[in-house]
Short mmCIF file of C-alpha atoms in Angstrom, two decimals:
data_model
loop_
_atom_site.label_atom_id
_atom_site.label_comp_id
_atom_site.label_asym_id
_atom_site.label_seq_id
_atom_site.Cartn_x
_atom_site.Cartn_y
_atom_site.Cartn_z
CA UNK A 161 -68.03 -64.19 37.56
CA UNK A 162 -66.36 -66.94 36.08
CA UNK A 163 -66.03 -70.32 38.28
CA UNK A 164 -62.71 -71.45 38.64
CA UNK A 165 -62.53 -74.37 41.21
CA UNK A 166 -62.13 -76.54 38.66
CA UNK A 167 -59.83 -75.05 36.25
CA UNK A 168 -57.68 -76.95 34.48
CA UNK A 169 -54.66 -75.65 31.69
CA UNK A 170 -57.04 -75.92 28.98
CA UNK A 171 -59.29 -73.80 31.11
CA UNK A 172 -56.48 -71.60 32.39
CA UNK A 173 -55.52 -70.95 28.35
CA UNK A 174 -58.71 -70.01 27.58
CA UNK A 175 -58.81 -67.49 30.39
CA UNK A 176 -56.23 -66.12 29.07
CA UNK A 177 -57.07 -66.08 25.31
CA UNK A 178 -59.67 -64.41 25.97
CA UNK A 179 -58.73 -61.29 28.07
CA UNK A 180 -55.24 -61.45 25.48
CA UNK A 181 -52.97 -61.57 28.35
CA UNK A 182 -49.40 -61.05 27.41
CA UNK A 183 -47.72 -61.41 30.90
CA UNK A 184 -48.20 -63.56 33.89
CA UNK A 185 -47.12 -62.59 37.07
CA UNK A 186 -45.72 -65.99 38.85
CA UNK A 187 -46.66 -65.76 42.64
CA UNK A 188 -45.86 -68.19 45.75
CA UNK A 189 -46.74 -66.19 49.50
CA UNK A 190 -43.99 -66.50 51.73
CA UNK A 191 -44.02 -66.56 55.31
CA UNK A 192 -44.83 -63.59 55.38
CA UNK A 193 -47.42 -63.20 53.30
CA UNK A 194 -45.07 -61.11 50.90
CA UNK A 195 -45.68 -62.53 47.24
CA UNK A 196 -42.69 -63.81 45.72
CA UNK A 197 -41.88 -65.11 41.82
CA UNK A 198 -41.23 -63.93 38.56
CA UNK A 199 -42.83 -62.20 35.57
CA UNK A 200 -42.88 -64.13 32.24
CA UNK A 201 -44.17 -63.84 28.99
CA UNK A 202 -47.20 -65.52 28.10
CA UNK A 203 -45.47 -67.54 25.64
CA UNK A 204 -42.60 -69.15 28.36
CA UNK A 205 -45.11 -69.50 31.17
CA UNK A 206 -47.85 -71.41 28.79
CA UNK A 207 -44.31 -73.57 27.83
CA UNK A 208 -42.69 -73.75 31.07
CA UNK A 209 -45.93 -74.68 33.00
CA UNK A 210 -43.98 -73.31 36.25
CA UNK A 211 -40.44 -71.85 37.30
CA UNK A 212 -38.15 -72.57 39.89
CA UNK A 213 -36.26 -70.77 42.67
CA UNK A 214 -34.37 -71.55 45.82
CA UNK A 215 -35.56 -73.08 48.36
CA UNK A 216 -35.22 -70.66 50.90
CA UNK A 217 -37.47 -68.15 49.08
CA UNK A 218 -40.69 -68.70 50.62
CA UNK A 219 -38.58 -69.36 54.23
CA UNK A 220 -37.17 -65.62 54.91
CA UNK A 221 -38.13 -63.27 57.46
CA UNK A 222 -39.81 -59.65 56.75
CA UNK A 223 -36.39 -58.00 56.95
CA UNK A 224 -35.47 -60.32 54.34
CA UNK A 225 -33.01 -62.19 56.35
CA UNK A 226 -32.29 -66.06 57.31
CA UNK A 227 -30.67 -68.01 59.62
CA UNK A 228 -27.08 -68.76 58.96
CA UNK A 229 -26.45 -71.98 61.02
CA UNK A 230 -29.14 -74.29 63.36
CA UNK A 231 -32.19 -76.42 62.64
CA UNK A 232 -33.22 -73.98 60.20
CA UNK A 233 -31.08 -76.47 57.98
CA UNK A 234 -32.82 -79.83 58.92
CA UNK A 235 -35.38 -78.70 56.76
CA UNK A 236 -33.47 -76.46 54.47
CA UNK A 237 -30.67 -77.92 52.23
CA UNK A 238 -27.51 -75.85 52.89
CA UNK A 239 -26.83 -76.00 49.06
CA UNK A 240 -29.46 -73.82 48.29
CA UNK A 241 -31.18 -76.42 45.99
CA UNK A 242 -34.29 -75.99 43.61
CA UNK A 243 -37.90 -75.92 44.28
CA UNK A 244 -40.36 -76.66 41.56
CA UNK A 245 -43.30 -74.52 41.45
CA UNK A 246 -46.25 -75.20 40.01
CA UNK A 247 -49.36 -73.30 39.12
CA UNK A 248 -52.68 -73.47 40.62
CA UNK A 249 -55.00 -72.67 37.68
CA UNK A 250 -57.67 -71.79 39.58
CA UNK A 251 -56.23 -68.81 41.34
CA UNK A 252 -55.30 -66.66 37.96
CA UNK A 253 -56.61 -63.02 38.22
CA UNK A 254 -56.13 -59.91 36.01
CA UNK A 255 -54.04 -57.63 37.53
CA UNK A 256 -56.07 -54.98 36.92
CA UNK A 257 -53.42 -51.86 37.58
CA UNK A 258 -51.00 -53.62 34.58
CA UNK A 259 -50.40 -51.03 31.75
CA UNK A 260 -50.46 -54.13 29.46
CA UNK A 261 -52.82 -57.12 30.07
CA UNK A 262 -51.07 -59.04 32.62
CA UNK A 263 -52.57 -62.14 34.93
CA UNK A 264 -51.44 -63.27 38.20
CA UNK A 265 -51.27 -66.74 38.84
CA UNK A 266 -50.21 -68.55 42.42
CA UNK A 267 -47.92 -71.40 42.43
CA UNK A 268 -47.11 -73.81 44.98
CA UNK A 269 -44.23 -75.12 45.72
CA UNK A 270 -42.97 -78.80 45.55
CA UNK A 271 -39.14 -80.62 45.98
CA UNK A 272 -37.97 -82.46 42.91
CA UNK A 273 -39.61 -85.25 43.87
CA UNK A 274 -42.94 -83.70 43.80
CA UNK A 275 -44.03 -83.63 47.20
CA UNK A 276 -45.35 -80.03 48.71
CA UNK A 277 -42.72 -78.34 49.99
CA UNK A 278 -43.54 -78.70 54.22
CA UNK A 279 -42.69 -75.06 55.33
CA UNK A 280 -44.30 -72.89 51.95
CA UNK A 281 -47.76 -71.20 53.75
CA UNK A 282 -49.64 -72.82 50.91
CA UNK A 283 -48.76 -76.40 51.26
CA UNK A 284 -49.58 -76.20 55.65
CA UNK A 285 -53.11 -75.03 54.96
CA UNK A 286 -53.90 -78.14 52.53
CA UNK A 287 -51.94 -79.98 54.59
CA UNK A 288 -54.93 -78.59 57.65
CA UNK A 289 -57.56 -79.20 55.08
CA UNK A 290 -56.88 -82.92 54.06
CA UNK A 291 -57.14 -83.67 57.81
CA UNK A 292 -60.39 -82.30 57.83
CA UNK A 293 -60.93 -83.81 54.87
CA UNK A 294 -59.75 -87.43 56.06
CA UNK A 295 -62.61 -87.25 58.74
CA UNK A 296 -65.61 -86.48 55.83
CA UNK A 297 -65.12 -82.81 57.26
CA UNK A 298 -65.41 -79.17 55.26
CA UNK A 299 -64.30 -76.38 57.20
CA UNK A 300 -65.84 -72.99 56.21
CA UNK A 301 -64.16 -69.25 56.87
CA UNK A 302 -65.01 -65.72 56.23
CA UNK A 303 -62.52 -63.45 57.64
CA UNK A 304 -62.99 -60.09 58.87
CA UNK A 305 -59.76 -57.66 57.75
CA UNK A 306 -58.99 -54.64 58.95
CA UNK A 307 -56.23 -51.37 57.87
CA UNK A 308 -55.17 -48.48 58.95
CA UNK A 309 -55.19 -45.55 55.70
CA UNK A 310 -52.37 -43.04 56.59
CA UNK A 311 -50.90 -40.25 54.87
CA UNK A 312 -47.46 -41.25 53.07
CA UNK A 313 -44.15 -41.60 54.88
CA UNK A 314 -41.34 -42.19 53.85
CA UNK A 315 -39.60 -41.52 57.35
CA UNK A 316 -39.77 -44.20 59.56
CA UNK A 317 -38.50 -42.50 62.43
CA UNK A 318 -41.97 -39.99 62.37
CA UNK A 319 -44.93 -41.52 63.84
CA UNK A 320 -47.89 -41.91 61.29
CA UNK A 321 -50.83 -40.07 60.10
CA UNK A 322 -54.21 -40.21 58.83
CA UNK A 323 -54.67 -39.11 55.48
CA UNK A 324 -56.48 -36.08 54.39
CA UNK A 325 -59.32 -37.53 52.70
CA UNK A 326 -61.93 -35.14 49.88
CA UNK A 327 -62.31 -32.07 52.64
CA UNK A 328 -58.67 -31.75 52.79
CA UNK A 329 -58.49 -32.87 56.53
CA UNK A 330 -57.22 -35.86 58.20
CA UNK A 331 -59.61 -37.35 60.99
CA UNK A 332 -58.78 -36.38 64.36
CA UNK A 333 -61.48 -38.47 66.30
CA UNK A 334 -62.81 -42.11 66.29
CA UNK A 335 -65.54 -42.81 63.47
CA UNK A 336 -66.64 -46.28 64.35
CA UNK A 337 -69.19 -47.32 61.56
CA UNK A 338 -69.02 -43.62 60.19
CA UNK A 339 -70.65 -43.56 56.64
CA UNK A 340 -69.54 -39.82 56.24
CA UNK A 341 -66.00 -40.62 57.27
CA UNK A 342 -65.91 -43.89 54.38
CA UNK A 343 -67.36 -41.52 52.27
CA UNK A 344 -63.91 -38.97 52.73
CA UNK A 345 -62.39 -41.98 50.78
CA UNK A 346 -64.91 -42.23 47.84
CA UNK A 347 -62.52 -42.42 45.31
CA UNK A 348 -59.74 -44.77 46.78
CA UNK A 349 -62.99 -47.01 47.40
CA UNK A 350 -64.73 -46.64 43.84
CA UNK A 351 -61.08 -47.93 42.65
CA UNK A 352 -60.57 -50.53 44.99
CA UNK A 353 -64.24 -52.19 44.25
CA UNK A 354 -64.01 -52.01 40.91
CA UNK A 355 -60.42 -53.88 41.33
CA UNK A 356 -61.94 -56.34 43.28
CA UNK A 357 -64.71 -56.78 40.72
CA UNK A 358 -62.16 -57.18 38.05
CA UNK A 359 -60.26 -59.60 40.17
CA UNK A 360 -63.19 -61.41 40.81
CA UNK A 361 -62.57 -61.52 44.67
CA UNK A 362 -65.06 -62.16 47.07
CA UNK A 363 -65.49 -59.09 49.37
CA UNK A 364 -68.53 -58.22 50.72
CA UNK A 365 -68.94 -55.12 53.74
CA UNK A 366 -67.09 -52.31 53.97
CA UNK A 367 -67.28 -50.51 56.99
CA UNK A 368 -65.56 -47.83 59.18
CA UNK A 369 -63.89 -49.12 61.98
CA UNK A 370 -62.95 -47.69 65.84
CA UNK A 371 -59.35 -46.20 64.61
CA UNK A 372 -58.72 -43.17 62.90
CA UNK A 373 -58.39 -43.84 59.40
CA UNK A 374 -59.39 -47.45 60.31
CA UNK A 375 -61.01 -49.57 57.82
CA UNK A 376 -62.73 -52.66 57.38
CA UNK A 377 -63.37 -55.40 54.68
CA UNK A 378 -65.65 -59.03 55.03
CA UNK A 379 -65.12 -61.64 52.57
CA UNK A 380 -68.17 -64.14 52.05
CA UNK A 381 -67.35 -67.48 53.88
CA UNK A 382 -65.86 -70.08 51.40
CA UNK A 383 -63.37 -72.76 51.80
CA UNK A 384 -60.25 -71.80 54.03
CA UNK A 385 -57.66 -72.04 50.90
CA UNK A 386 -59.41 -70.34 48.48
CA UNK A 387 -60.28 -67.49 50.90
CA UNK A 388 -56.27 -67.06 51.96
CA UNK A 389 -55.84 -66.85 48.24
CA UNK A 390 -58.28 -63.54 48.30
CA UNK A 391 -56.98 -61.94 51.20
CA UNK A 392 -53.41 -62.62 50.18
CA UNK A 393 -54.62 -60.85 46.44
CA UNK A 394 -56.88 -58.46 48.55
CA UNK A 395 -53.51 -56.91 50.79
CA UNK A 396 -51.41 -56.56 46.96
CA UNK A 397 -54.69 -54.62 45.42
CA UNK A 398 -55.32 -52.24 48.36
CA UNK A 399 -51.43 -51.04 48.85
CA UNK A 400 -51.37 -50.42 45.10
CA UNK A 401 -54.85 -48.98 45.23
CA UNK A 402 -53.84 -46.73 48.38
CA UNK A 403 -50.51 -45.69 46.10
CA UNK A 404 -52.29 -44.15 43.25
CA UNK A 405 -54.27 -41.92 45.71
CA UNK A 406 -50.97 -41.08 47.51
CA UNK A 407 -51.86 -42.47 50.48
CA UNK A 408 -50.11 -45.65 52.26
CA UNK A 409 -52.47 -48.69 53.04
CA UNK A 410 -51.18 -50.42 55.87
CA UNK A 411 -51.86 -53.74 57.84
CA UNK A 412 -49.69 -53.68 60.73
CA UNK A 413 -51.31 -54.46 63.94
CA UNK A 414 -50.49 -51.34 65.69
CA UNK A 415 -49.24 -48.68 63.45
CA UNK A 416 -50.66 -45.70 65.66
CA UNK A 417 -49.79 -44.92 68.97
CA UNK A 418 -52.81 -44.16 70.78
CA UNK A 419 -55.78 -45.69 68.32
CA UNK A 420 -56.72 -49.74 68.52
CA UNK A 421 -55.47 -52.03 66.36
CA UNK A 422 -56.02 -54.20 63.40
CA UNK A 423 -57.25 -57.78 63.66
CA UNK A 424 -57.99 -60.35 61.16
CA UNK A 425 -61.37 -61.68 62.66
CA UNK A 426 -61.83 -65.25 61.33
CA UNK A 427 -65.60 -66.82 61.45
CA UNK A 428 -65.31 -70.71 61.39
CA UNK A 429 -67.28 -73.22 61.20
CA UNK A 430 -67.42 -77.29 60.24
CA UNK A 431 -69.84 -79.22 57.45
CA UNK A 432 -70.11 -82.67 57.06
CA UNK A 433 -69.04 -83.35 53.52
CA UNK A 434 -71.42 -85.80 52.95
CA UNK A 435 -74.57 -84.55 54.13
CA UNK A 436 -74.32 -80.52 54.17
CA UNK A 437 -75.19 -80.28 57.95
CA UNK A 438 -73.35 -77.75 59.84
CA UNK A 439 -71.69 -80.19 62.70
CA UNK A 440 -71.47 -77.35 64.92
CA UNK A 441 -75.43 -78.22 65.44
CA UNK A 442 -77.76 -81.06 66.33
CA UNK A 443 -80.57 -82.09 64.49
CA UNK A 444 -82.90 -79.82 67.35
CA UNK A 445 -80.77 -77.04 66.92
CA UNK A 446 -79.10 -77.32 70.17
CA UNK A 447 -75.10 -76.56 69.90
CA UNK A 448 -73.51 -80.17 69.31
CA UNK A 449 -70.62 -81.05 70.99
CA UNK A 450 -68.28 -80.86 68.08
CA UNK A 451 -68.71 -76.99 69.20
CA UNK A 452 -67.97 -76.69 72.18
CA UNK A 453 -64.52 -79.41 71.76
CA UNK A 454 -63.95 -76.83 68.78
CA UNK A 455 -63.80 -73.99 71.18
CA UNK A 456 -62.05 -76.25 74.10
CA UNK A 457 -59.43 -76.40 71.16
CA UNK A 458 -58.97 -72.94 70.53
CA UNK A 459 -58.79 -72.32 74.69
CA UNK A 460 -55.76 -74.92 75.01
CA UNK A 461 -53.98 -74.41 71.69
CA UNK A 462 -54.01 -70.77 70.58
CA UNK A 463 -51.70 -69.40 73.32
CA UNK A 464 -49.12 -71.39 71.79
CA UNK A 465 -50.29 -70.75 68.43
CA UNK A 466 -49.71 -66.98 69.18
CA UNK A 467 -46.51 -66.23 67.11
CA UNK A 468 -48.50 -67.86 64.41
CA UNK A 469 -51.53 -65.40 64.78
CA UNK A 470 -49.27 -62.60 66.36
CA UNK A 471 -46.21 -63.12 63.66
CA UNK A 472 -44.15 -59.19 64.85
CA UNK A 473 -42.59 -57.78 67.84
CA UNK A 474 -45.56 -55.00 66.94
CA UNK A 475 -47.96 -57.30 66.87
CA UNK A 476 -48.03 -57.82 70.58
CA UNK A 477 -49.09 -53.96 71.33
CA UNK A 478 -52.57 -54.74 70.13
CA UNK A 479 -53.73 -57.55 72.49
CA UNK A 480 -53.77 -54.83 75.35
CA UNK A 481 -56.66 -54.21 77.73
CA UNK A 482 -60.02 -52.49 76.72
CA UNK A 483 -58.32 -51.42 73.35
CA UNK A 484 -60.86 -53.48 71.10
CA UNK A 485 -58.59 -56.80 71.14
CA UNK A 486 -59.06 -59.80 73.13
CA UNK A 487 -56.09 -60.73 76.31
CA UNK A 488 -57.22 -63.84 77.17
CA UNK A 489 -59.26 -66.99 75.58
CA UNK A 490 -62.47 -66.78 77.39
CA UNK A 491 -65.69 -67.69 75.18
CA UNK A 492 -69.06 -66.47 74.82
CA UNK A 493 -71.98 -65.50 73.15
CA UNK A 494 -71.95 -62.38 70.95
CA UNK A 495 -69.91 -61.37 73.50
CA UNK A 496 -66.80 -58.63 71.84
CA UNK A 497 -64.56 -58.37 75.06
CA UNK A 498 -63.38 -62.30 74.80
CA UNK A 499 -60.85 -64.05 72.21
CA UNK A 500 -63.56 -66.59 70.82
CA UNK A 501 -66.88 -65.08 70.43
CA UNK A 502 -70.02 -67.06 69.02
CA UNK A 503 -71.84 -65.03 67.38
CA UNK A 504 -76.13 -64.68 67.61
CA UNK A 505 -77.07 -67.48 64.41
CA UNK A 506 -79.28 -69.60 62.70
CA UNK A 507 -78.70 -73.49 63.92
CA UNK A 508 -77.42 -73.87 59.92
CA UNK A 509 -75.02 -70.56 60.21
CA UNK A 510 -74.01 -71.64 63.79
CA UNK A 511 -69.74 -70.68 63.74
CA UNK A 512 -67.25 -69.29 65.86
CA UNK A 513 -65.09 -66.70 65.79
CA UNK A 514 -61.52 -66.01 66.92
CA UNK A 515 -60.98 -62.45 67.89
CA UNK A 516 -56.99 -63.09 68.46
CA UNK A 517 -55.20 -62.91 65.01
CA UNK A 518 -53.80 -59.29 63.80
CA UNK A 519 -54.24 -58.50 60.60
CA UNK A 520 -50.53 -58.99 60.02
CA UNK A 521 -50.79 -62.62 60.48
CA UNK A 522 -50.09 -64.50 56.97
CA UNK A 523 -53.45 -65.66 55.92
CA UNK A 524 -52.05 -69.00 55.12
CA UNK A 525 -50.78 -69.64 58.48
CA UNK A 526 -53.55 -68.20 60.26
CA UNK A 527 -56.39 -70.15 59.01
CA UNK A 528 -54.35 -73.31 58.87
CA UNK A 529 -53.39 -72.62 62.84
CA UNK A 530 -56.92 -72.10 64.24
CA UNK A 531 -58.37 -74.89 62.04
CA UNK A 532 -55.56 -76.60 63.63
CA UNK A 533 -56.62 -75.69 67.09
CA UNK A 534 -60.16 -76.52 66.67
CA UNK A 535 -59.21 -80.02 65.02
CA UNK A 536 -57.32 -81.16 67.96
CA UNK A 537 -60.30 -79.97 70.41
CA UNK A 538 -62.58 -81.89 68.51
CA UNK A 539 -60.65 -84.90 67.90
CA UNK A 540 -59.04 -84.70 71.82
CA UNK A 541 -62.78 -84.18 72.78
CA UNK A 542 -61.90 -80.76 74.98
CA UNK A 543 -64.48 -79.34 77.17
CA UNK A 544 -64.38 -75.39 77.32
CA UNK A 545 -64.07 -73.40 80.66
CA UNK A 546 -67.67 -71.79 81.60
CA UNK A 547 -68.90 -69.68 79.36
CA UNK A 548 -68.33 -65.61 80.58
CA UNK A 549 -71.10 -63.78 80.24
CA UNK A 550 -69.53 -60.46 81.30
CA UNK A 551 -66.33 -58.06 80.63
CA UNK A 552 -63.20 -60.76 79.82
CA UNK A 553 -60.91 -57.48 80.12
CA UNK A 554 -62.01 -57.52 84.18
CA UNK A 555 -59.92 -61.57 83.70
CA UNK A 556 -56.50 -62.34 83.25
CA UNK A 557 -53.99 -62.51 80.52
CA UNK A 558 -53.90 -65.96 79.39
CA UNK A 559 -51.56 -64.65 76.12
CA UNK A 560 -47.87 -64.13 75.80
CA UNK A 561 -47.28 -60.81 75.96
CA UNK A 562 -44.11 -60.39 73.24
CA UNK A 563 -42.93 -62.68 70.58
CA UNK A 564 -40.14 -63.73 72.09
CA UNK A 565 -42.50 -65.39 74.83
CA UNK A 566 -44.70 -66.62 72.15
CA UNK A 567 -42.08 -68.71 70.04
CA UNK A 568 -41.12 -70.33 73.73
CA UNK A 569 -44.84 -71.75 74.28
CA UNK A 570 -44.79 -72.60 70.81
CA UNK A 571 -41.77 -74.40 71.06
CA UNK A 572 -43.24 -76.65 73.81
CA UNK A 573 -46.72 -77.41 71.97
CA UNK A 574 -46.00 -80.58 70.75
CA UNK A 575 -49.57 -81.32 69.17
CA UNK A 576 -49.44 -78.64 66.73
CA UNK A 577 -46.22 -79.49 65.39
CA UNK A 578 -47.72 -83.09 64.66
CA UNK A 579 -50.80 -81.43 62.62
CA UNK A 580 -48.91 -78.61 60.96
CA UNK A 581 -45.69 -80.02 60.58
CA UNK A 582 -42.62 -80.38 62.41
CA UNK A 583 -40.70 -78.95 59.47
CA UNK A 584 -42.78 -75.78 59.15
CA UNK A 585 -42.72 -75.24 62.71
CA UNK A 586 -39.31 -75.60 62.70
CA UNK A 587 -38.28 -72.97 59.69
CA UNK A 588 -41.17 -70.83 60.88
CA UNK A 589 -39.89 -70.13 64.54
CA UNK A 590 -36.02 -69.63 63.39
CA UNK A 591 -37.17 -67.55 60.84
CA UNK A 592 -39.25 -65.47 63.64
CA UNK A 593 -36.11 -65.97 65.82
CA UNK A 594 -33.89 -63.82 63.54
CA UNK A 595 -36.43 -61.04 63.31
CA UNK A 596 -36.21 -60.57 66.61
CA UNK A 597 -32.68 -60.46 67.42
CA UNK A 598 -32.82 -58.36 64.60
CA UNK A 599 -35.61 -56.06 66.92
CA UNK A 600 -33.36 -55.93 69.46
CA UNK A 601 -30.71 -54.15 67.75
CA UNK A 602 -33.22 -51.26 67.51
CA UNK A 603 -33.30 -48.20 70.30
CA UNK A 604 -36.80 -47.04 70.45
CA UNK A 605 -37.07 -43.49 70.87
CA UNK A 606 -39.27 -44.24 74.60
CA UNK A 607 -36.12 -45.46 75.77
CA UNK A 608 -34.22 -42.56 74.92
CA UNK A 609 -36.46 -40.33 76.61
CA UNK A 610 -37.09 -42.07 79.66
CA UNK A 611 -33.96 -43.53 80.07
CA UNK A 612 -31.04 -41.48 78.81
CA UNK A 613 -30.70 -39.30 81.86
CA UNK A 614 -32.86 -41.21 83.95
CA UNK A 615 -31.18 -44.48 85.17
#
C-alpha cells in the first residue's frame, strides 16, 4: 500500500503514470454525502489542476432541490458565481469497476479568493481539525458502518426485501454475527474486498449484524479527514459492488419496517501531538479529565447536533426504544443500551464512542459535529451526569424525535455555530428545511389506512 499523506503533483503524476490512467473522475461530497464533479481526460485534469462549478453544488438537498429566497443567500451569492476546486492529491484511488483505467481524485472547494468554501463538508471537518490542532491536539476515529443488502426495487411504493443470497433464499430471521449468513454473500464480498484492496481503503471487520440482510464494516482508526474520505469512497464502491450482483446496497437508517437500523458508530479519542499520549488517560492509567469533559460535551451538545447526525425525516425511526439504537445521552462503560459508550481498553486505547449517528449521516459532517461536541466539553470543562450502569432504554428521551424538532434545537445552539461555522450552519439547516417541506407533501400509505375512513 502506497503512502499518500504526503502526496504532492509530482507524486500524484507518478501515481498515475504508473497505473496509465487515462481518466480522472473529479469528486467534491456534498451535503449529502452524494459525490459531485466531472470526468476529464488525463491530459486536461494534469493541465487544469482543478475545475470549477457553481457554488451551490455542494449546498443542495437529497431531492436535489434549494432554497429559492432566505438566509440561504447570506452565504450563497444569488448570481450563482464560481467555486474553484482544487485537488487533494492524497485522496486519488483507482476506480477499480472503470472499463478503462480511470482514478478518482477529491477536490475541495475554495471562493476566488482562495479561502475554503465555509458550507462544502470537506472544508467544516478541517475547519474541526485545526481547532484541535491549535491546542497541540490529534483527534483519532474509527467508525463502525453499517447497510442493509436488499433485493432490487425499482418501486418505491413496495416495501423492501432481503436479497436471495447463494441458496436462492432471502433471510427471514435475525443473524446477528452469523458467519453462515455472510457467507450467503461470498461473492458480493470477495468483490467488494478485493475493491477495497485495489482502492487501498482501510477496512478492517466484517461482520453480520442484528437486521436481516444487515451488514457491517470497521475501518482502522486514523485521522478524522482521511477516514471521511474512506467511508465517503467506501458507500460509492459497495452500491456499485451490490449492482453487479443485482442486489441494492443501501444506507438509510431505517429502510425495513420491522428490523433495527443502521448506525454509523464512531470510536474517538484525543493524542497530544507532541508527546503521543492518549489525553483521554493519566500517567497511572486512571481516566483523565479531558474524558470525562469530552463526554460532558457530547451529553450537552449532541441533542442539538441531531439533524447533523440524524440528516432525514427517516432517520428519526431508528433512535426508537430497545431497537439496538440509543434515545437518550446517558454514558457508560461497555455499556450498548446508552448513546456514548466507553468501551473495555487499554489506558493507551482508552476512547469513546457515540452510538447516535445513522449511517446516513454525511461522514464529513458527522465526525466534524461530535469532534465538535467533545471540543467544547473539554475546553468548557463539562462534568458528565453519573455514569448508568444499567438499561438507558428504562430512561427518558433526551433526543428530538423528527427533524423538524431537530433543526429547532439546532437553531438555538449557539456554540456550535461558533466552532463549525455560522455559514455552514446556516446553508445546512435551509437546505434540511426544504427537504422537509418537501416530506410533507408526501401521504404515507399508514395514513391512508388508518385514517381514510377513520377520522
Amino acid at each position: 500500500m502506497v503512502d499518500k499523506k504526503n502526496f504532492g503533483f509530482a507524486e500524484l503524476e507518478q501515481w498515475l503514470n504508473e497505473r496509465r490512467v487515462t481518466e480522472i473522475e473529479c469528486l467534491v461530497p456534498d451535503l449529502t454525502g452524494v459525490a459531485r464533479g466531472k470526468i476529464l481526460p488525463r491530459e486536461k485534469f494534469t493541465e487544469d489542476r482543478g475545475m470549477r462549478l457553481p457554488e451551490a453544488i455542494v449546498a443542495i438537498g437529497v431531492t436535489g432541490e434549494f432554497p429559492e429566497e432566505g438566509p440561504y443567500y447570506d452565504v450563497i451569492h444569488a448570481t450563482d458565481r464560481d467555486m474553484h476546486l482544487r485537488p487533494d492529491p492524497s485522496t486519488v484511488r483507482i476506480v477499480p469497476w472503470a472499463t478503462d483505467p480511470t482514478a478518482q481524485v477529491i477536490h475541495d472547494c475554495f471562493d476566488r479568493n482562495g479561502q475554503l468554501i465555509p458550507y462544502a463538508p470537506r472544508s467544516v471537518l478541517r475547519r474541526i481539525c485545526d481547532l484541535y490542532a491549535a491546542e497541540g491536539w490529534s483527534p483519532v476515529v474509527a467508525p463502525e458502518l453499517e447497510f442493509y443488502l436488499i433485493e432490487r426495487n425499482s418501486d418505491p411504493n413496495t416495501p423492501l426485501r432481503p436479497p436471495r443470497g447463494r441458496s436462492g433464499r432471502a433471510e427471514t430471521s435475525r443473524q446477528a454475527y452469523s458467519i453462515d449468513a455472510v457467507n450467503e454473500f461470498d461473492p458480493l464480498f470477495e468483490d467488494i474486498y478485493a475493491y477495497c484492496e485495489q482502492m487501498e481503503l482501510n477496512v478492517d471487520t466484517l461482520i453480520h449484524e442484528v437486521g436481516a440482510g444487515q451488514m457491517e464494516i470497521n475501518f482502522f482508526h486514523d485521522h478524522p479527514l482521511g477516514l471521511a474520505d474512506e467511508v465517503f469512497f467506501f458507500k460509492r464502491t459497495i452500491r456499485e459492488t451490490a449492482l453487479r450482483h443485482e442486489m441494492y446496497a443501501t444506507f438509510m437508517a431505517k429502510p425495513m419496517a420491522g428490523e433495527p437500523g443502521s448506525a454509523m458508530h464512531v470510536h474517538q479519542s484525543v493524542v497530544d501531538t507532541a508527546s503521543g499520549r492518549n489525553i483521554f488517560s493519566n500517567p497511572d492509567g486512571t481516566p483523565s479529565k479531558e474524558f470525562y469533559w469530552y463526554i460532558g460535551g457530547l451529553q450537552k451538545y449532541t441533542p442539538a447536533a441531531m439533524a447533523l447526525f440524524a440528516p432525514y425525516v427517516n432517520s428519526y425511526r431508528r433512535l426508537a426504544r430497545s431497537t439496538a439504537a440509543p434515545i437518550n445521552i446517558q454514558w457508560g462503560t461497555d455499556n450498548r443500551t446508552v448513546g456514548i459508550r466507553s468501551p473495555v481498553a487499554t489506558p493507551a486505547a482508552r476512547r469513546i464512542e457515540n452510538r447516535v449517528i445513522g449511517a446516513d449521516a454525511n461522514p464529513y459532517v458527522a465526525l466534524a459535529a461530535t469532534l465538535a461536541c467533545g471540543y467544547l466539553g473539554i475546553k468548557n470543562r463539562i462534568d458528565p451526569t453519573p455514569e448508568c450502569k444499567g438499561d438507558a432504554y428504562l430512561s427518558e428521551y433526551q433526543l428530538p424525535r423528527s427533524l423538524s424538532e431537530a433543526l429547532g434545537w439546532l437553531a438555538d445552539e449557539k456554540d456550535l455555530h461558533d466552532v463549525l461555522g455560522r455559514e455552514f450552519v446556516t446553508v445546512y439547516s435551509e437546505v434540511k428545511e426544504i427537504e422537509h417541506d418537501e416530506f410533507m407533501k408526501v401521504i404515507s400509505p399508514w395514513e391512508r389506512e388508518h385514517l381514510l375512513l377513520h377520522v
